[in-house]
Short mmCIF file of C-alpha atoms in Angstrom, two decimals:
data_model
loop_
_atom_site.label_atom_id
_atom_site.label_comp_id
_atom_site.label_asym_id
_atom_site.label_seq_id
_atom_site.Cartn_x
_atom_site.Cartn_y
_atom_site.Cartn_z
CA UNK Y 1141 -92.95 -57.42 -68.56
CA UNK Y 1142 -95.81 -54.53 -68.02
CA UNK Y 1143 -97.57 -53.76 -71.18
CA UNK Y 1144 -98.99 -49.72 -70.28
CA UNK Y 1145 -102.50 -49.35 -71.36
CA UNK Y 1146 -103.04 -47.86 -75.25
CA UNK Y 1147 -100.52 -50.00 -76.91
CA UNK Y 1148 -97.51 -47.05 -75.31
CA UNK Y 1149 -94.97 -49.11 -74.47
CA UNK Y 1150 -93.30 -46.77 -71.67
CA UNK Y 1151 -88.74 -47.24 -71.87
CA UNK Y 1152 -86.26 -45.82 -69.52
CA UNK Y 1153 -83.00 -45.41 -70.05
CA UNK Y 1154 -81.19 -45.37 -66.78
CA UNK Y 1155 -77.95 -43.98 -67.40
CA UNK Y 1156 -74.76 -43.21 -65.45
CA UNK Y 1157 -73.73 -39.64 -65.40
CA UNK Y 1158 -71.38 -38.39 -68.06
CA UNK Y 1159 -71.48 -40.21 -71.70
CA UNK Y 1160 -73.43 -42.58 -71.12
CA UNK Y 1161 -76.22 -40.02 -70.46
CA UNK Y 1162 -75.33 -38.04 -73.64
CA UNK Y 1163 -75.22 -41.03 -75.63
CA UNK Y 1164 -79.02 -42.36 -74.36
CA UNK Y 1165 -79.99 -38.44 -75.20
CA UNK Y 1166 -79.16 -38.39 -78.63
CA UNK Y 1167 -80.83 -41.77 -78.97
CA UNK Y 1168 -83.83 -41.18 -77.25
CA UNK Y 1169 -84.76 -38.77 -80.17
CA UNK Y 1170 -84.98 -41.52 -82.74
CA UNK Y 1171 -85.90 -44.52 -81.38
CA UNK Y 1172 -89.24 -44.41 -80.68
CA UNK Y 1173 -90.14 -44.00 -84.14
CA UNK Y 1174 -87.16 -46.88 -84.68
CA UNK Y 1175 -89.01 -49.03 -82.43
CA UNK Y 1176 -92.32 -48.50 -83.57
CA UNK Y 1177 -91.22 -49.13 -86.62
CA UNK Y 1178 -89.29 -52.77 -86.14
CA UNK Y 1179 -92.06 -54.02 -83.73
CA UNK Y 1180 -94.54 -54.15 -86.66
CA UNK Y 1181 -97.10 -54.16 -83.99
CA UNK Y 1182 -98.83 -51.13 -83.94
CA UNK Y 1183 -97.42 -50.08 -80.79
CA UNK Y 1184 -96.25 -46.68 -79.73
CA UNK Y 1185 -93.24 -46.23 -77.39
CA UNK Y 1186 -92.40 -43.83 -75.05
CA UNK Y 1187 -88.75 -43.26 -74.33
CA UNK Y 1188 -87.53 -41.22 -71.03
CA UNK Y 1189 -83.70 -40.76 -70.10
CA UNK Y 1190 -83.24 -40.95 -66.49
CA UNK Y 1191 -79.54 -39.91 -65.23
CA UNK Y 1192 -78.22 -40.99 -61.91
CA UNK Y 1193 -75.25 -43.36 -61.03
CA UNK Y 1194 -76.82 -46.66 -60.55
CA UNK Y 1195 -73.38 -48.53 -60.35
CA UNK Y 1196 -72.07 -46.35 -57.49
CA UNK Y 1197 -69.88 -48.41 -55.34
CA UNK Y 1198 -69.86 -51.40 -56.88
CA UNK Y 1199 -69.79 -53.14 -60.63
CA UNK Y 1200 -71.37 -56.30 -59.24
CA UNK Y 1201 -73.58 -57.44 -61.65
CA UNK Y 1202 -76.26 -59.18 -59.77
CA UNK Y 1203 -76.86 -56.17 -57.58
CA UNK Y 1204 -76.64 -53.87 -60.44
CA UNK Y 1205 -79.76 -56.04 -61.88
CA UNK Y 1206 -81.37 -55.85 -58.30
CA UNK Y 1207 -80.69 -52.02 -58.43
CA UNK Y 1208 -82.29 -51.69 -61.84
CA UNK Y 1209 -85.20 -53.97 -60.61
CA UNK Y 1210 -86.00 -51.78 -57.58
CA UNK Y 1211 -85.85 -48.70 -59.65
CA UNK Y 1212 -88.16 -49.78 -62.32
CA UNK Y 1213 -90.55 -50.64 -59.67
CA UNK Y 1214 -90.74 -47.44 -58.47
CA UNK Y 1215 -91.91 -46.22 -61.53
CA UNK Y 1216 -94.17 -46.38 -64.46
CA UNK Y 1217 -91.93 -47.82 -66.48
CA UNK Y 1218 -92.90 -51.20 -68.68
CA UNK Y 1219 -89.16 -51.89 -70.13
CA UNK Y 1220 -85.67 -50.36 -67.85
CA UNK Y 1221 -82.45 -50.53 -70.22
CA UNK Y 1222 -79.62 -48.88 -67.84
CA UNK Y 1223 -76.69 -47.82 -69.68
CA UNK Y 1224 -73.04 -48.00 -67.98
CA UNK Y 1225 -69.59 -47.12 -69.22
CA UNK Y 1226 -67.52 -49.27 -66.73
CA UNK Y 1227 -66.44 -52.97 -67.81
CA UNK Y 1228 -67.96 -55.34 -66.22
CA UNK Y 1229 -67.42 -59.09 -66.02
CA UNK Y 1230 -69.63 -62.54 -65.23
CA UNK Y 1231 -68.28 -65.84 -64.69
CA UNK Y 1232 -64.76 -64.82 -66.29
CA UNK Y 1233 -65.84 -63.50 -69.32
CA UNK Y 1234 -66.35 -59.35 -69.91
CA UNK Y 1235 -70.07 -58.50 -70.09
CA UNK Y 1236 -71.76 -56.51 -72.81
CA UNK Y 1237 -75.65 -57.39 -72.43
CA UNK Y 1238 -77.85 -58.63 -69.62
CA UNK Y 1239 -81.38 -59.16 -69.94
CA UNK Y 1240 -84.60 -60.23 -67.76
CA UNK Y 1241 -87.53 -60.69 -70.01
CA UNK Y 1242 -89.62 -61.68 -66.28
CA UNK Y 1243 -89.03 -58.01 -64.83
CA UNK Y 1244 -88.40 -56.45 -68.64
CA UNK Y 1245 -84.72 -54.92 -67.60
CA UNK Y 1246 -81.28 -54.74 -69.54
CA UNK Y 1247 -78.28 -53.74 -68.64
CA UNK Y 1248 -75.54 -53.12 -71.30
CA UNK Y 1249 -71.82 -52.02 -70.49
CA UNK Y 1250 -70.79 -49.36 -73.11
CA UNK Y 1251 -66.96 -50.49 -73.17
CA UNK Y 1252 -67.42 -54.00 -75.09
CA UNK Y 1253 -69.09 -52.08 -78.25
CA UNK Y 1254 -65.73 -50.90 -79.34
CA UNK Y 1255 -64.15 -47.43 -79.48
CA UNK Y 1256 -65.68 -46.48 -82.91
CA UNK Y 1257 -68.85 -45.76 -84.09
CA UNK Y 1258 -70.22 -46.26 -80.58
CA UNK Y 1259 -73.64 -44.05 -80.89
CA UNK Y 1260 -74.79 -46.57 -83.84
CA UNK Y 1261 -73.60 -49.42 -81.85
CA UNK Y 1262 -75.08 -48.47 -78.64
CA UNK Y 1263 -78.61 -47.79 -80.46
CA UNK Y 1264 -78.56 -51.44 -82.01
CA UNK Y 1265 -78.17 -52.95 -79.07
CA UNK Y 1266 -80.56 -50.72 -77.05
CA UNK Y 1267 -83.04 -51.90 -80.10
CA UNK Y 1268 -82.89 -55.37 -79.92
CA UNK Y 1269 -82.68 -55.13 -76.29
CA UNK Y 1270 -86.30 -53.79 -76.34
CA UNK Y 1271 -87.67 -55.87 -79.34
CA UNK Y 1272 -86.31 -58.78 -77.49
CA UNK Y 1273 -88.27 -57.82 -74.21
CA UNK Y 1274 -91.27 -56.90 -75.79
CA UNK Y 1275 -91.00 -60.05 -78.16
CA UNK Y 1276 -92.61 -63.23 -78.16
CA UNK Y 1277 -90.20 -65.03 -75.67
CA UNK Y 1278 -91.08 -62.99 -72.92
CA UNK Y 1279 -94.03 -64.57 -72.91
CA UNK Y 1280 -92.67 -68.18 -73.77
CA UNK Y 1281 -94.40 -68.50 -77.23
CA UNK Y 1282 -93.45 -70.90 -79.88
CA UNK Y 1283 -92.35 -73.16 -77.28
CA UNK Y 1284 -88.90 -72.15 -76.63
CA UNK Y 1285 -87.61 -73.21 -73.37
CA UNK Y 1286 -86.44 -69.77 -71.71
CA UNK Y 1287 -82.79 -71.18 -71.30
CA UNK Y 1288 -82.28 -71.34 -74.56
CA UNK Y 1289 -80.23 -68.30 -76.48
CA UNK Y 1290 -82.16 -65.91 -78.96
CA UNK Y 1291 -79.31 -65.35 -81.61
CA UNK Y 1292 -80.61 -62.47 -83.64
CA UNK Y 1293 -79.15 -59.23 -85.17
CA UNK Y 1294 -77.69 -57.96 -82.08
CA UNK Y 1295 -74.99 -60.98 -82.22
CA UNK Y 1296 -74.18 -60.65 -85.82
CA UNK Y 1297 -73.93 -57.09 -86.11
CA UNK Y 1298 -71.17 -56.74 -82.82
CA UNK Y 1299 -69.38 -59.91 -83.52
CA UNK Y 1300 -67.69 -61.20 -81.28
CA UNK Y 1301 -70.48 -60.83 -78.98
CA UNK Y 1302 -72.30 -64.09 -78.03
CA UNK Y 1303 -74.74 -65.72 -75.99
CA UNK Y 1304 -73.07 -66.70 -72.16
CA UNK Y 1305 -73.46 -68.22 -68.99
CA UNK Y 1306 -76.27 -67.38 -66.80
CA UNK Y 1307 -76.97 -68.42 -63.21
CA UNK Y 1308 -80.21 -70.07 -61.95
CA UNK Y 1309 -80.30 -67.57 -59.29
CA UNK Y 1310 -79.70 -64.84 -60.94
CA UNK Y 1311 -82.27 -61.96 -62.10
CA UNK Y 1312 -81.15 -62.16 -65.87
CA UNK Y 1313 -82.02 -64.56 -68.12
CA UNK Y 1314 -80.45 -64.35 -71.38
CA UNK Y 1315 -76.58 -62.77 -71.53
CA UNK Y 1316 -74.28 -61.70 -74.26
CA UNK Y 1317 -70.12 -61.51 -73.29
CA UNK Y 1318 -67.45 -61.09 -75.32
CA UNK Y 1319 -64.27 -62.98 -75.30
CA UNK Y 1320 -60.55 -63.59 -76.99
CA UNK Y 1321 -58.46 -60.99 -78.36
CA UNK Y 1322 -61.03 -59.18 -80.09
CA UNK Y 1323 -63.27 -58.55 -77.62
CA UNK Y 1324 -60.47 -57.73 -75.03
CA UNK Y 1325 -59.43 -55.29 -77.82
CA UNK Y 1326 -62.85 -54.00 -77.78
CA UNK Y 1327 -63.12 -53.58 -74.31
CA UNK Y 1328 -59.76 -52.02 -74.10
CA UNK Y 1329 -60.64 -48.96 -76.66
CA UNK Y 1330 -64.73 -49.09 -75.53
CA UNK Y 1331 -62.96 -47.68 -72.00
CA UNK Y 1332 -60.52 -45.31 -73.34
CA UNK Y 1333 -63.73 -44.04 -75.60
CA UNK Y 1334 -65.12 -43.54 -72.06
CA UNK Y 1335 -62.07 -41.97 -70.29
CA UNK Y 1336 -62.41 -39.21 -72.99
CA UNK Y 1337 -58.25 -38.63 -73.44
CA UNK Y 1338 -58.46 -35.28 -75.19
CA UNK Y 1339 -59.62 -33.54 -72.02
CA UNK Y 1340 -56.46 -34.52 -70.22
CA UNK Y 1341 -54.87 -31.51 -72.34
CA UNK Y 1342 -56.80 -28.94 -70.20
CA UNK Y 1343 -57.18 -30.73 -67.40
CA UNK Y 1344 -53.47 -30.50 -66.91
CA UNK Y 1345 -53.05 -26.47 -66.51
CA UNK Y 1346 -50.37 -26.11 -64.82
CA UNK Y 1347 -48.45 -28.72 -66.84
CA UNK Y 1348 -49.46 -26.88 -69.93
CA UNK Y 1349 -48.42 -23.79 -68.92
CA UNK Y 1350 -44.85 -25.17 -68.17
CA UNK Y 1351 -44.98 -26.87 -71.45
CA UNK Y 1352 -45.87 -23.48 -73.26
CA UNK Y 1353 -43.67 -21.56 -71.27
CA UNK Y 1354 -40.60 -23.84 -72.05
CA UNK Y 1355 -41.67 -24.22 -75.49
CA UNK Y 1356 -41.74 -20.35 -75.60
CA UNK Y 1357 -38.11 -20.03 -74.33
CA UNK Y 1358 -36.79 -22.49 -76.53
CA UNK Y 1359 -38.17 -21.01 -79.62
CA UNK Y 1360 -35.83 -18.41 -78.97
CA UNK Y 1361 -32.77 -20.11 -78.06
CA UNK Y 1362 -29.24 -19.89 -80.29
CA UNK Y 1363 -28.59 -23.54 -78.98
CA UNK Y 1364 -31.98 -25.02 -79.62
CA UNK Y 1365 -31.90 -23.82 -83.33
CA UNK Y 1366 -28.24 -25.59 -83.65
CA UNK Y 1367 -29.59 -28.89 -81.69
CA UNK Y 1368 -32.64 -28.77 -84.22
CA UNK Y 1369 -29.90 -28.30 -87.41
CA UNK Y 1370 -27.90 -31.12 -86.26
CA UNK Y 1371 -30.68 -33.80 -85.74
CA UNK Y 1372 -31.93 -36.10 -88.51
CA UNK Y 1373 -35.32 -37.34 -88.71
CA UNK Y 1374 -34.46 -40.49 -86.78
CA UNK Y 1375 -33.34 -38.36 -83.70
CA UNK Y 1376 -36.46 -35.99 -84.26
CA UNK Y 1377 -38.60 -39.06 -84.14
CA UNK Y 1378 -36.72 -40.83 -81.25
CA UNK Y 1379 -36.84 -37.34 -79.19
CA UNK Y 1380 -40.59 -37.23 -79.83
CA UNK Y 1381 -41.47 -40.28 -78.64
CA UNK Y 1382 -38.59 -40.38 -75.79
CA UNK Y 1383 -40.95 -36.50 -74.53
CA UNK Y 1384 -44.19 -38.20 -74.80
CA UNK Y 1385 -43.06 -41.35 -73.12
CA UNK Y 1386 -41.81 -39.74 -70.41
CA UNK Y 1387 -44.32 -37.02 -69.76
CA UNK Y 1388 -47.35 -40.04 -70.14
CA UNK Y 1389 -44.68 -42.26 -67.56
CA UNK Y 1390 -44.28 -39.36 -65.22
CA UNK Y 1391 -48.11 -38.49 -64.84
CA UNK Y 1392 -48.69 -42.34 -64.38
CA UNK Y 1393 -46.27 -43.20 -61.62
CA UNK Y 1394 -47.14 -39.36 -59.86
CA UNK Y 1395 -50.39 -39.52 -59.55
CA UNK Y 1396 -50.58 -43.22 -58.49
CA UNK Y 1397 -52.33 -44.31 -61.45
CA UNK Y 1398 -50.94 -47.73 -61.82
CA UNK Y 1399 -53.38 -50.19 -60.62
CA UNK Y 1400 -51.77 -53.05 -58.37
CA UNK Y 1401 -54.48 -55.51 -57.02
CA UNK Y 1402 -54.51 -57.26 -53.94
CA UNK Y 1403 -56.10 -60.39 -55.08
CA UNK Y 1404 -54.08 -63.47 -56.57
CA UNK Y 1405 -56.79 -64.82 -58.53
CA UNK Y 1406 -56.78 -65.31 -62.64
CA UNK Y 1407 -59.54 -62.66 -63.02
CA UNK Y 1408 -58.26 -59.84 -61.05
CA UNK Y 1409 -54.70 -60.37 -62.12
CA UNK Y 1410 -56.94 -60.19 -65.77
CA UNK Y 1411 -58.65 -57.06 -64.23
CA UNK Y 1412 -55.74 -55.34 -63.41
CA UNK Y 1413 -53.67 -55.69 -66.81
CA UNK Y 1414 -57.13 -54.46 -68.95
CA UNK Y 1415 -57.31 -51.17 -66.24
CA UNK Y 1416 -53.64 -50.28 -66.55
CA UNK Y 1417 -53.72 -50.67 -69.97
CA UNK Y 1418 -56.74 -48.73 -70.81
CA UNK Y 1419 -54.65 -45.85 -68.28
CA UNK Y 1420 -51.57 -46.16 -70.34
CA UNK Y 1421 -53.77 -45.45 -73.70
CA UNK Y 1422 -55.77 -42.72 -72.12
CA UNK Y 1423 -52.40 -40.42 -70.74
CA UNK Y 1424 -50.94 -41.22 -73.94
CA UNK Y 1425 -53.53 -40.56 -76.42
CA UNK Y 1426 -53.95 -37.70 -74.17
CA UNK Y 1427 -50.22 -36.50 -74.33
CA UNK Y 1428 -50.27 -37.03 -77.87
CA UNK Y 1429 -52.93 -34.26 -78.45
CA UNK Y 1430 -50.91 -32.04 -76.25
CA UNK Y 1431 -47.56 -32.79 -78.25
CA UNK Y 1432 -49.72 -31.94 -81.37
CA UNK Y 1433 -51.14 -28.93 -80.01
CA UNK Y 1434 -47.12 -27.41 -78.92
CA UNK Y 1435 -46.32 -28.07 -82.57
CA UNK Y 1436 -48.88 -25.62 -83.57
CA UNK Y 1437 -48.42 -23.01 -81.53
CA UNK Y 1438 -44.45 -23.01 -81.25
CA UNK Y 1439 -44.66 -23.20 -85.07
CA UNK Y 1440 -46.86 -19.93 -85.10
CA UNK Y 1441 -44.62 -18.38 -82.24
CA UNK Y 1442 -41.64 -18.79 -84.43
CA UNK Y 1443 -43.72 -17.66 -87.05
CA UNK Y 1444 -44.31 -14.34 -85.15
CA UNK Y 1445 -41.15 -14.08 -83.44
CA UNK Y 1446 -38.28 -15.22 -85.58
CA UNK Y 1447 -36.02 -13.33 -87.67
CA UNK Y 1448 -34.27 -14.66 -90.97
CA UNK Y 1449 -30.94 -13.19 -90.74
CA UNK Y 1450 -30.53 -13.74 -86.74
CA UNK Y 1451 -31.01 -17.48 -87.73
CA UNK Y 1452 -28.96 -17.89 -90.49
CA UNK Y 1453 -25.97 -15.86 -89.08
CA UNK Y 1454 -26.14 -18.53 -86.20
CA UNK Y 1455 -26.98 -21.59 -88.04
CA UNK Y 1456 -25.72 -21.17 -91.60
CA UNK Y 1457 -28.92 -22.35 -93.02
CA UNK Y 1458 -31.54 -20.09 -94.61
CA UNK Y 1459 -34.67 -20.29 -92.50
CA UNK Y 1460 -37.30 -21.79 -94.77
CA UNK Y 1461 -40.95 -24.03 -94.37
CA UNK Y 1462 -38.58 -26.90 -93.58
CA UNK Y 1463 -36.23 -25.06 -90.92
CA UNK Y 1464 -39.65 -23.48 -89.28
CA UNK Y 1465 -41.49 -26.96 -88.93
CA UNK Y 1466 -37.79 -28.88 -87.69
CA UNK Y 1467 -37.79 -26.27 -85.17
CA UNK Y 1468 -41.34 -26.39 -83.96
CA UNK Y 1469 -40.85 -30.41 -83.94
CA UNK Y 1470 -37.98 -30.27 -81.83
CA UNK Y 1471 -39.01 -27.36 -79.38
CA UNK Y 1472 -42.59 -29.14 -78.72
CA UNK Y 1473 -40.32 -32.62 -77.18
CA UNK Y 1474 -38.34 -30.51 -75.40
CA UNK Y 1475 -41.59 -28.52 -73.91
CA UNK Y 1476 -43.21 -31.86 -73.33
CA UNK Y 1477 -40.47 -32.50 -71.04
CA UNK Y 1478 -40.77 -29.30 -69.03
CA UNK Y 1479 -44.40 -30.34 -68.73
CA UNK Y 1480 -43.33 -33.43 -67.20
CA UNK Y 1481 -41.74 -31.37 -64.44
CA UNK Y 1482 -45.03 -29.33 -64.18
CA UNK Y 1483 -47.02 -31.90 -63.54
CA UNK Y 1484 -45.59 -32.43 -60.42
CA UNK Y 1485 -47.11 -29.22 -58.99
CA UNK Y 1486 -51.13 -31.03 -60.15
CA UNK Y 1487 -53.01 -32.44 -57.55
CA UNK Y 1488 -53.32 -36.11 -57.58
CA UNK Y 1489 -56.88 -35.64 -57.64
CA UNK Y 1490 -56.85 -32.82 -60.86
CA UNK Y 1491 -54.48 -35.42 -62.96
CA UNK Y 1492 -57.11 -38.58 -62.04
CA UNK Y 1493 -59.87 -36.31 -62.89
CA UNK Y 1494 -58.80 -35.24 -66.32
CA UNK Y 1495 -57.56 -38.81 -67.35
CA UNK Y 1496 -60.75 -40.72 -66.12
CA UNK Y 1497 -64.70 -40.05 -66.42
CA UNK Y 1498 -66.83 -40.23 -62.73
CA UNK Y 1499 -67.80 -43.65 -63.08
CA UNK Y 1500 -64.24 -44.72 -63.70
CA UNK Y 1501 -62.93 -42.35 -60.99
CA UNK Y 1502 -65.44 -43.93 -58.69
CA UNK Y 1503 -64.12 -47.65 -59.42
CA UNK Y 1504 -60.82 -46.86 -58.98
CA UNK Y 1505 -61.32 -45.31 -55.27
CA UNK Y 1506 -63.24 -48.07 -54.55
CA UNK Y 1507 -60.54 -50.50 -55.38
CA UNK Y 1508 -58.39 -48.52 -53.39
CA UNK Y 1509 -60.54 -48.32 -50.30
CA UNK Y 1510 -60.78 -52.08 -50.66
CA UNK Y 1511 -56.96 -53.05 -51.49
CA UNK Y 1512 -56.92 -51.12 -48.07
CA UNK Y 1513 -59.26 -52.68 -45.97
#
C-alpha cells in the first residue's frame, strides 16, 4: 500500500452507477473524520467517490480485482475500495469482501449486507476495509503469516460473514463470504434492495393507466358493488392475492424475465434459483405497492363520485366507512387484473428496466448473449 506524503491517506471509492454511487456519497461525508478517528494515528484521510461501471460485462472476480488494480494505478490513490451491487461468488460460496493489502484494494458486493439498514452496514465494512489496509498486517508486523484470517469487527458485526478461501494466484489476499440459509437470505433481499421494486409502479405506464382506468369503471359499476356485498373477507383476501399473483406472473413470463441457464453445473443451477427468486420478490414487492396505491385512489374516487341512495337502492346496504373501503378493496384486484392485460402493450425492454437497476440489467443481457453463443 502507498502511504501519500503528510500523513493524507488518499481513498477512492469506485462505485458502479446507480446506488451504489449514492450510497459511497452519503458516506464519503463522514468517514474521513470516522477514519481519522479509529486509526488513532494521527493521520488525515482523503475520501473521493469515483462513479463508473467497473463490473461491465462480467462479475468475474479476479478480473474485477485486476480492473480495480489498473485503475488505482492510474491514479493518486493510496487505498481503492470499489463498491458493486451485483452478487458475486468465489469458489462456491457468495462473496461479500475481497481485499489486497499488497496493492491496498477492496472490493465489497452490496447484496450480502442484507436488505436493511444497508447505509450503516455498507460504512462498517468500508471502515474496516480501510483500517485493515492501512493496519499493521499490510506490512506483516507482529509476525502474522499473511494467510492467516484477521477476524475483527467487520465479522462480528455482519454475522454470518466469515473469513474464505483464497487462491495463491489470485490478487486478493484475505476474503470474507457468506454461506447457509442466512446468508442466502441476505443475499436474496441485499439484491431486491438493489433492484429498487417501488419504481416498477411508474415504470409500468401504460399498465397503470389500464389499471386506473379499469379501476375507474368499476367504481361505478351496479354489478361490482353487488360482487363486493356478496364477498367475505376470505374471498376479498383470496381475490387480492389471486390479482397480484397474476399481474407479478404475467409481467414475469412477458417480458422473459425468468432466468433459465445453460449450464448443468451445482453453482449455476444455484445461480439461477437466487436470480429468479430475487425477480419474483422485486415484481411482487413491486405489484404490491401498485395494489396499495389503487386502494387509495379508487377509495377517494368513490369518495368523490359515489352517491348514498344510488347504492343502497341497488345493494340494500347503507353505504358507510366499511362499504367504501370493501369496495375500494375489491375494485383495486379487479384493476390489477386489467393491468395485467396492459402490460402486454410495455416494451420488454421498459418492464426489465423498471424491475432491475443497470448493473443488474447489464448481467442479465450478458447471460443472455452467452446462453446464446
Amino acid at each position: 500500500m502507498r502511504v501519500s506524503s503528510q500523513d493524507v491517506t488518499v481513498v477512492a471509492l469506485l462505485s458502479d452507477p446507480d446506488a451504489p454511487t449514492e450510497i459511497a456519497q452519503r458516506m464519503a461525508r463522514i468517514l474521513p473524520a470516522r477514519l481519522a478517528d479509529k486509526s488513532g494515528q494521527g493521520r488525515r484521510f482523503d475520501v473521493e467517490v469515483v462513479s463508473e461501471p467497473f463490473t461491465a460485462g462480467t462479475e468475474d472476480q479476479p478480473t474485477l480485482m485486476r480492473r480495480i488494480m489498473d485503475r488505482g494505478r492510474a491514479e493518486s490513490w493510496d487505498i481503492v475500495v470499489a463498491l458493486t451491487d451485483l452478487p458475486l461468488h468465489s469458489h462456491g460460496r457468495k462473496l461479500v469482501l475481497d481485499l489486497s493489502h499488497e496493492h491496498g484494494l477492496a472490493l465489497l458486493s452490496l447484496p450480502p449486507l442484507g436488505g436493511l439498514r444497508l447505509q450503516t452496514r455498507a460504512r462498517r465494512a468500508v471502515e474496516e476495509a480501510v483500517l485493515s489496509l492501512t493496519g499493521p498486517r499490510a506490512t506483516g508486523a507482529e509476525g502474522l503469516p499473511r494467510s492467516q484470517p484477521l477476524l475483527g469487527p467487520f465479522v462480528s458485526r455482519l454475522a454470518p460473514i466469515h473469513p474464505g478461501q483464497v487462491g495463491e494466484e489470485e490478487t486478493a489476499d484475505l476474503r470474507y463470504v457468506v454461506s447457509g440459509p442466512r446468508g442466502y437470505l441476505r443475499v436474496l433481499l441485499g439484491m431486491v434492495r438493489a433492484n429498487r421494486p417501488w419504481r416498477l409502479v411508474p415504470g409500468l405506464s401504460k399498465a397503470l393507466a389500464a389499471a386506473l382506468a379499469t379501476g375507474v369503471a368499476a367504481t361505478v359499476n351496479s354489478t361490482i358493488w353487488s360482487l363486493a356485498e356478496s364477498l367475505s373477507a376470505p374471498r376479498l383476501v383470496i381475490a387480492a392475492v389471486g390479482s397480484v399473483a397474476l399481474m407479478s406472473g404475467w409481467l414475469i413470463v412477458d417480458a422473459q424475465l425468468w432466468h433459465r441457464s445453460a449450464e448443468a453445473s451445482k453453482e449455476a443451477r444455484q445461480k439461477a434459483r437466487l436470480y429468479n427468486a430475487s425477480t419474483v420478490m422485486t415484481v411482487g414487492i413491486g405489484v404490491l405497492v401498485c395494489y396499495a396505491g389503487l386502494i387509495v385512489i379508487n377509495l377517494a374516487w368513490a369518495l368523490f363520485i359515489l352517491n348514498g341512495q344510488v347504492f343502497a337502492s341497488t345493494t340494500r346496504t347503507p353505504l358507510d366507512a366499511t362499504e367504501y373501503w370493501t369496495l375500494s378493496w375489491f375494485v383495486a384486484s379487479v384493476a390489477t387484473v386489467g393491468g395485467a392485460l396492459g402490460s402486454g402493450l410495455e416494451s420488454d425492454e421498459a418492464i426489465r428496466a423498471a424491475a432491475y437497476s443497470k448493473r443488474e440489467q447489464e448481467r442479465r443481457q450478458m447471460l443472455q448473449d452467452n446462453d446464446g453463443d
